[in-house]
Short mmCIF file of C-alpha atoms (C1' of nucleotides) in Angstrom, two decimals:
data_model
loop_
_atom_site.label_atom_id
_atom_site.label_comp_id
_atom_site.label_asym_id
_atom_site.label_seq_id
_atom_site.Cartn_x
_atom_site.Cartn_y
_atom_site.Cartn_z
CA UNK A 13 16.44 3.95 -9.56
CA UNK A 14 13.20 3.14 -9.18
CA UNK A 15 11.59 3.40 -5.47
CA UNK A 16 8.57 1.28 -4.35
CA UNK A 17 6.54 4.42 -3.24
CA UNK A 18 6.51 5.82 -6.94
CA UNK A 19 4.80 2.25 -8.14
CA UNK A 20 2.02 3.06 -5.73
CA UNK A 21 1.76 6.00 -6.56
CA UNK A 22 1.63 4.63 -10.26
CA UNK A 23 -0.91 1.66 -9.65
CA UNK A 24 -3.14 4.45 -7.84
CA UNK A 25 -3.98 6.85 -10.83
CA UNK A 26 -4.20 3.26 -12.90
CA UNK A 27 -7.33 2.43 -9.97
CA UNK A 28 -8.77 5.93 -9.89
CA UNK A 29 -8.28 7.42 -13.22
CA UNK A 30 -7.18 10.46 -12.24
CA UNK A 31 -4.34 12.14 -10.43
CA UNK A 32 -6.63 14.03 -7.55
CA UNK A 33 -8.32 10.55 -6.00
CA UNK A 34 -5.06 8.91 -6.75
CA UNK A 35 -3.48 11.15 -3.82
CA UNK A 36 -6.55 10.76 -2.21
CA UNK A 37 -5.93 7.14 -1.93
CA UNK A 38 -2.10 7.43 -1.51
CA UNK A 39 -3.20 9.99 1.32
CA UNK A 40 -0.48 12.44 -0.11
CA UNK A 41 -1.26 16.09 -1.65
CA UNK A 42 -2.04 16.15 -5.61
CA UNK A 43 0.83 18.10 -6.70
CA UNK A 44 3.30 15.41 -4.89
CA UNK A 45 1.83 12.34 -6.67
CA UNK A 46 2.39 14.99 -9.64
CA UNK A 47 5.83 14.86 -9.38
CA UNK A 48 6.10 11.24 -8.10
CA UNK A 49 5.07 10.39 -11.40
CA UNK A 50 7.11 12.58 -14.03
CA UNK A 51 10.01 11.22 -11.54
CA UNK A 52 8.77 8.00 -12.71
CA UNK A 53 8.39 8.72 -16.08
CA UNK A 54 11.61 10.34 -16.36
CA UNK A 55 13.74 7.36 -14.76
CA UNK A 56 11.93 5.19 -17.57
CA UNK A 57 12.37 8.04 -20.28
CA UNK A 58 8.61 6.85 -21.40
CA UNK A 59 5.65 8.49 -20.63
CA UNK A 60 3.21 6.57 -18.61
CA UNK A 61 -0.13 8.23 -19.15
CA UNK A 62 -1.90 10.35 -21.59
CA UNK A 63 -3.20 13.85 -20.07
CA UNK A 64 -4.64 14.99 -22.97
CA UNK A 65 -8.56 14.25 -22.41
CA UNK A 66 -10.48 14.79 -18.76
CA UNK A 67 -9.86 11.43 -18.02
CA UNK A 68 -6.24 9.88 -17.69
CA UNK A 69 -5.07 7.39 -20.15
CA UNK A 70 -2.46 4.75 -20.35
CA UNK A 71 -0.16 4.71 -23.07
CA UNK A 72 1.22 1.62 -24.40
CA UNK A 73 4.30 1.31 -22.45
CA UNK A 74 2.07 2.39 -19.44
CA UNK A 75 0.18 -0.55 -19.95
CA UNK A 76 3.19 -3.00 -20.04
CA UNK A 77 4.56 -1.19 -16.50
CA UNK A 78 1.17 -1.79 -15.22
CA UNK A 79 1.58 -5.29 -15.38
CA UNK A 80 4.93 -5.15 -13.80
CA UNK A 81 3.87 -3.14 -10.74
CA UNK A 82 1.13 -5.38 -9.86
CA UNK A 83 3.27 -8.31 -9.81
CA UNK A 84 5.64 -6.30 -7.48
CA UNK A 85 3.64 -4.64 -4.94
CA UNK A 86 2.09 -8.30 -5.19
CA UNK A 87 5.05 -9.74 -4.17
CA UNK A 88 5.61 -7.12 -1.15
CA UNK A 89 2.62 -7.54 0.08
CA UNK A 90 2.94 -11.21 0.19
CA UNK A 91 6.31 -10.82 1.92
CA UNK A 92 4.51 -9.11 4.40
CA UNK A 93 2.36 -11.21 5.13
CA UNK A 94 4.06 -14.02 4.91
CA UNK A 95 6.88 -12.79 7.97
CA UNK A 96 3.68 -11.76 10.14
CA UNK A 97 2.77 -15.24 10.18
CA UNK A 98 5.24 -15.99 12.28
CA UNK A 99 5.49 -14.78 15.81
CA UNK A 100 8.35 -11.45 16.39
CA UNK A 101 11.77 -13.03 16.95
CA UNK A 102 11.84 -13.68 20.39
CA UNK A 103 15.56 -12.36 21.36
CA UNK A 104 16.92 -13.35 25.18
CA UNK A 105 19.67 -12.10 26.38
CA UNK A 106 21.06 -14.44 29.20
CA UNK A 107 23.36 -13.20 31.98
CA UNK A 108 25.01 -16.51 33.38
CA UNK A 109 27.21 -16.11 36.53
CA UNK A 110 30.34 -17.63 35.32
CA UNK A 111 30.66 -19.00 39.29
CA UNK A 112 28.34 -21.69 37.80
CA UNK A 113 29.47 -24.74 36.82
CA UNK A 114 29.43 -24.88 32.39
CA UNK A 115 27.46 -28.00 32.32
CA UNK A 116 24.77 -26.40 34.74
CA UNK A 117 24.45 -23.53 31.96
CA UNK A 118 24.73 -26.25 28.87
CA UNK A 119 21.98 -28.58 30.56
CA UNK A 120 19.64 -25.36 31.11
CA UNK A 121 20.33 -24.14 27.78
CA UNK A 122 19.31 -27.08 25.53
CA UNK A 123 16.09 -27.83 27.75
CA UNK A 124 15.06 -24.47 27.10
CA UNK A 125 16.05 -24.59 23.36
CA UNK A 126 13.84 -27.75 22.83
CA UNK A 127 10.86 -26.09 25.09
CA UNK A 128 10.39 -22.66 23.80
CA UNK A 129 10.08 -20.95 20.37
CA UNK A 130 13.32 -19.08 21.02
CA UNK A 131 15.08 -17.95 17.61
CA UNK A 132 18.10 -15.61 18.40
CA UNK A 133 19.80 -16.24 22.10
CA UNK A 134 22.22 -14.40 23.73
CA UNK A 135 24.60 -15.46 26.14
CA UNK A 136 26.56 -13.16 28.38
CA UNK A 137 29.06 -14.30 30.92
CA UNK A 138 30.39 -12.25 33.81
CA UNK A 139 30.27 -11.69 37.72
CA UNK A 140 26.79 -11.06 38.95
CA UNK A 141 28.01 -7.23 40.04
CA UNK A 142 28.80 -7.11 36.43
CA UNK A 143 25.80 -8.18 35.09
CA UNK A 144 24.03 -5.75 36.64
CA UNK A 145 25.67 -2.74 35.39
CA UNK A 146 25.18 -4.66 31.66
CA UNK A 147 20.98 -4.52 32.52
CA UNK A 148 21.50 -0.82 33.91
CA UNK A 149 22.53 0.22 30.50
CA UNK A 150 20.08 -1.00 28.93
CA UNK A 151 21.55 -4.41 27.06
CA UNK A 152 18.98 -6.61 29.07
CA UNK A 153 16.46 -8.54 27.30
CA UNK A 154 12.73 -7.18 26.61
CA UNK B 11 6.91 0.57 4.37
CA UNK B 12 9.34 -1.50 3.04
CA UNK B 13 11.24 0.51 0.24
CA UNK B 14 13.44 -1.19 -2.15
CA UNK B 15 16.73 0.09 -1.43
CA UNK B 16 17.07 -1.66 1.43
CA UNK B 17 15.84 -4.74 -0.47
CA UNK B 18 19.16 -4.50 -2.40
CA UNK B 19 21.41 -4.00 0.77
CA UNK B 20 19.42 -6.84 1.86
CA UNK B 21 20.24 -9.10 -0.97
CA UNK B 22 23.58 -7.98 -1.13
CA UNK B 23 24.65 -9.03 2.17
CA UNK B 24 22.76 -12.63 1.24
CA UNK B 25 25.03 -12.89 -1.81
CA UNK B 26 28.01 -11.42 -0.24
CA UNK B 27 28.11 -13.57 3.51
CA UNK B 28 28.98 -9.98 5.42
CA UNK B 29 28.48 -5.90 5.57
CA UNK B 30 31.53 -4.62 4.60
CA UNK B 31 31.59 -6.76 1.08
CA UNK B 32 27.77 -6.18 0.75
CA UNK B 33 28.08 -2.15 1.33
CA UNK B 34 31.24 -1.98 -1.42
CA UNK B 35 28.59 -4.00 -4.10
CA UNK B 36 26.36 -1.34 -3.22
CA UNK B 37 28.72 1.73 -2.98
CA UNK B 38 27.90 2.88 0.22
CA UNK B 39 29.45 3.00 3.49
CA UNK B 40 28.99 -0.13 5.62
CA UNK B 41 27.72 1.80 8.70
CA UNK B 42 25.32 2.98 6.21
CA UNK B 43 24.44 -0.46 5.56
CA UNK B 44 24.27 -1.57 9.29
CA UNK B 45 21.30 0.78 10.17
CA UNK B 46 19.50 -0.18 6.55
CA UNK B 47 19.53 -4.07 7.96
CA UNK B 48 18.51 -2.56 11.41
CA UNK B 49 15.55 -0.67 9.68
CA UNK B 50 14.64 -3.37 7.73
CA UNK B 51 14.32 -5.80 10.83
CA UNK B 52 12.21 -3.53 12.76
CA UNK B 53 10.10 -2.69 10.39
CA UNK B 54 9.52 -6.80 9.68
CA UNK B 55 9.57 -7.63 13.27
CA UNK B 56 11.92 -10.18 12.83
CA UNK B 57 15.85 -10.89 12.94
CA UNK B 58 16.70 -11.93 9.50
CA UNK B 59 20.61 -12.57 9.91
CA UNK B 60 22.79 -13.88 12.68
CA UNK B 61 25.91 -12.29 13.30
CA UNK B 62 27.21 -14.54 16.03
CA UNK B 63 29.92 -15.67 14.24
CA UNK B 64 32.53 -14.38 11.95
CA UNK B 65 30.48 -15.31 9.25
CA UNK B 66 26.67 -13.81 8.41
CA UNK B 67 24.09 -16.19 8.79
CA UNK B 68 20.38 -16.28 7.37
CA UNK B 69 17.77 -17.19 10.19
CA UNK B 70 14.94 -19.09 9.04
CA UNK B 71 12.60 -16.14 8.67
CA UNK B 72 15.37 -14.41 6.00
CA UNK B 73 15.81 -17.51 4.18
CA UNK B 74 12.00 -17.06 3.37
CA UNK B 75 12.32 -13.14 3.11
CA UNK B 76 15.37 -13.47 0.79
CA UNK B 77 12.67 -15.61 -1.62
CA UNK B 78 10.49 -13.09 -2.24
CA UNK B 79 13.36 -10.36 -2.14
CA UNK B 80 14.72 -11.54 -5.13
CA UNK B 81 11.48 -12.03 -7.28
CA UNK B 82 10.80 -8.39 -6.49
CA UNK B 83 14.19 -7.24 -7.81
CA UNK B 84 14.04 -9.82 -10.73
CA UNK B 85 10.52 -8.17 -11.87
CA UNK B 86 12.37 -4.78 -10.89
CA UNK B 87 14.58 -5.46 -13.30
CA UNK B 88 12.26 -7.16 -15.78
CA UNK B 89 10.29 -3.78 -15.61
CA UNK B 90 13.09 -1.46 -16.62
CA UNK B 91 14.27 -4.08 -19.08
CA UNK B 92 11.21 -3.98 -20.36
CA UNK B 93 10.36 -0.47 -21.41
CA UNK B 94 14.03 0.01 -22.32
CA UNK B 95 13.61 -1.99 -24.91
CA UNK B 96 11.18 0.45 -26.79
CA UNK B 97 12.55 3.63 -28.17
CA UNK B 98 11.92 6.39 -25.88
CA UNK B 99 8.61 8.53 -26.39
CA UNK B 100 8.64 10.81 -28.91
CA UNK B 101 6.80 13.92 -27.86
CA UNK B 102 5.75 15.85 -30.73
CA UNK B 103 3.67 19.40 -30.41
CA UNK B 104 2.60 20.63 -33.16
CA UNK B 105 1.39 24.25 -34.08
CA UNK B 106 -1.43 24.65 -36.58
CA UNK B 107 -2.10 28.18 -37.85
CA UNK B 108 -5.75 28.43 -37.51
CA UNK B 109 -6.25 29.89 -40.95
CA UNK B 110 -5.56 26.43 -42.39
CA UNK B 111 -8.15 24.66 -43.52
CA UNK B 112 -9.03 21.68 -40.85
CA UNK B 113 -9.31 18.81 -43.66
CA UNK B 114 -5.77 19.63 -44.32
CA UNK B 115 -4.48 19.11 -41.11
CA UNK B 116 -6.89 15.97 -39.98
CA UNK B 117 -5.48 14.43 -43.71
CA UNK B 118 -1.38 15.51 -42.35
CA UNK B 119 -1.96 14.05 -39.26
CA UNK B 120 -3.35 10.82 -39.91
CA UNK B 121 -0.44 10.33 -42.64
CA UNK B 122 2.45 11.31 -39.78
CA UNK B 123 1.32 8.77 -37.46
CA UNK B 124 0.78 5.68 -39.74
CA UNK B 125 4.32 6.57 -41.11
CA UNK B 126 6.15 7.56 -37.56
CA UNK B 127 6.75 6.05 -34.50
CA UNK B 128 5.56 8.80 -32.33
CA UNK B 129 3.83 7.63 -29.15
CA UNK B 130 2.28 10.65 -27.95
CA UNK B 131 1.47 14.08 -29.88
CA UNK B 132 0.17 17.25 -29.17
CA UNK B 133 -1.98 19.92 -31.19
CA UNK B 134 -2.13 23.35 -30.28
CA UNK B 135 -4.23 25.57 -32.69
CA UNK B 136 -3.66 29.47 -32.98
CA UNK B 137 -2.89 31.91 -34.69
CA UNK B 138 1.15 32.51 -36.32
CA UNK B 139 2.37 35.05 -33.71
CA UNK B 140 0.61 33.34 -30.63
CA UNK B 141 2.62 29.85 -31.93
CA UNK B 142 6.23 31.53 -31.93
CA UNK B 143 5.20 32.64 -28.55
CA UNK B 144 4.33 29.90 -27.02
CA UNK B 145 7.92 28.69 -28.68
CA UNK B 146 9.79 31.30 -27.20
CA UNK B 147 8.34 30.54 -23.80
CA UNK B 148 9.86 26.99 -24.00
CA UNK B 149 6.70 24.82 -24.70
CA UNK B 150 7.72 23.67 -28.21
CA UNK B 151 8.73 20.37 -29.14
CA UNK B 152 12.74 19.06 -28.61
"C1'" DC C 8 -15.68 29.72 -13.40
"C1'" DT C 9 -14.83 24.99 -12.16
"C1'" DG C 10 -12.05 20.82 -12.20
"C1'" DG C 11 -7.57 19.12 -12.81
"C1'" DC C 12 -2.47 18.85 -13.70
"C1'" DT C 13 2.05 21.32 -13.32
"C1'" DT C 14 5.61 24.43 -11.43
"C1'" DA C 15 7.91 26.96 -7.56
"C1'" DC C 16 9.66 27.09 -3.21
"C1'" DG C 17 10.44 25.96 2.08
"C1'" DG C 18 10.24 22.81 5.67
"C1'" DA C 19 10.88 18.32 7.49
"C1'" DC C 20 12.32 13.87 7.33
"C1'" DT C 21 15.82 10.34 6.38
"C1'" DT C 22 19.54 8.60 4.02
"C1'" DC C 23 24.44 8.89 4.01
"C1'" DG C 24 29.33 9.29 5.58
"C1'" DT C 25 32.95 9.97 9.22
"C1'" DA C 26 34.45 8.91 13.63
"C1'" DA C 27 34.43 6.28 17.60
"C1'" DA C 28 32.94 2.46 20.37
"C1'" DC C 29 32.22 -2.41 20.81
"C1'" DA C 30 33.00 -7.34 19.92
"C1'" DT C 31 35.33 -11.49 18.40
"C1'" DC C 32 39.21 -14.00 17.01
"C1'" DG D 24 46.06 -6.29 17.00
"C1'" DA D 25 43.09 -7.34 13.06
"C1'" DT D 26 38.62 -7.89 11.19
"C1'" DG D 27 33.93 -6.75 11.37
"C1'" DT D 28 29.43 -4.67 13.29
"C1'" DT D 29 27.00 -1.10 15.86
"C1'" DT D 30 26.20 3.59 17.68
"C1'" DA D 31 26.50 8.75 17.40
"C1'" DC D 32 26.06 12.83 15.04
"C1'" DG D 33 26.34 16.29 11.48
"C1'" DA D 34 25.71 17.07 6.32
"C1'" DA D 35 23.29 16.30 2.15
"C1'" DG D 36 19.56 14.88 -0.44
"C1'" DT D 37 14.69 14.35 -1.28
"C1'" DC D 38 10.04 13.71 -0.22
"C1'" DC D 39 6.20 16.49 1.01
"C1'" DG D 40 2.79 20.32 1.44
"C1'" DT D 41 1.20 25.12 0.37
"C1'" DA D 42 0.56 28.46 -2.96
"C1'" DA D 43 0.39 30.02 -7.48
"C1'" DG D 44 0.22 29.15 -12.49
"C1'" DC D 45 -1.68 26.99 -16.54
"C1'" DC D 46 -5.09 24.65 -19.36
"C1'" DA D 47 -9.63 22.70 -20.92
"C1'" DG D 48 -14.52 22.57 -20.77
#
DNA sequence: CTGGCTTACGGACTTCGTAAACATC
DNA sequence: GATGTTTACGAAGTCCGTAAGCCAG
């Protein structure tokens, strides 16, 4: 199966023309990127480039995956990007003394809800002793 | 980085509403799958499913992450597709005595391509004893 | 002899599975 | 108790770098 650090590897010797910048840029040794691609080439059983000549060549399938692998580190990229947009999830983890009345904790809740960006909340119900040991070990919020 | 394995135990638990179905479409253990999800939140910063409930939930940040999830694995799969679709390379070497007469060979060589399909080819020139070597030591053609 | 790709081989990282804990119904 | 997810930890696989080999100009 094709892995998405192999495609980089590809699109880099199809930017530098050679294998030695390509690792360069990939910040990886030579003879890794080496072996990246004939991985590559041997999960497609086509080969990619033409060594024959100083400088590196694409054959004609090469060409076609080229096309392919832009599109798809393309579309990770914009995948990226597109989740850093938005602010982290904010998680909170509530502890709610179950000595307080339900519509007390209902009331709070959807004010908050309404007021804050919160996307993932937590509610945890127990004795305020109990609570306590539940933030010692480390399940209270960040 | 975002690797594309856990792109497809992503997908899989989109398609599949919880872990244990998604890990059996993937063949892998659904622990296994648990700490791919986990990996692939961190690394994005952001929840992407809500397990409150018995059934698996997409929050608003993986409905948009599942979009571009599957465009990547669609042009995955267009890419493989693709190059499948051509025969495999045929990787010919060839070993040319050096006591033939160049015109002869350029002539033989120009004929074999137009009349063969074979994508990439090798010459190597020498002598008739240094070509069975160089057979013998496993760098002839298959 | 220089520049450049490939092969060989260990080390290090990480994926994976089993087992157990945790949670919800 | 049944179903389902998370955590823990050891085993297996593989990515990676160093060193050496091979080839062309």
């Amino acid at each position: 199966m094709i892995e998405r650090y192999v495609l980089r590897y590809f699109l880099a010797v199809v930017d530098q023309g050679n294998f030695t910048r390509a690792a360069a840029q990939c910040r990886i040794s030579q003879p890794t990127l080496s072996v990246g691609i004939a991985k590559l080439e041997a999960s497609l059983g086509q080969t990619l480039f033409l060594r024959n000549n100083r400088r590196i060549e694409l054959t004609p399938s090469g060409t076609r995956f080229a096309v392919h692998a832009r599109r798809i580190e393309a579309e990770f990229a914009a995948a990226e990007r597109d989740l850093q947009d938005t602010a982290p999830t904010k998680l909170v983890r509530i502890g709610v003394a179950t000595t307080l009345p339900p519509s007390w904790i209902a009331a709070a809740l959807g004010r908050a809800r309404r007021a804050s960006t919160i996307e993932r909340l937590e509610v945890v119900e127990g004795r305020s002793s109990e609570l306590v040991a539940l933030l010692d070990r480390g399940r209270g919020s960040t």
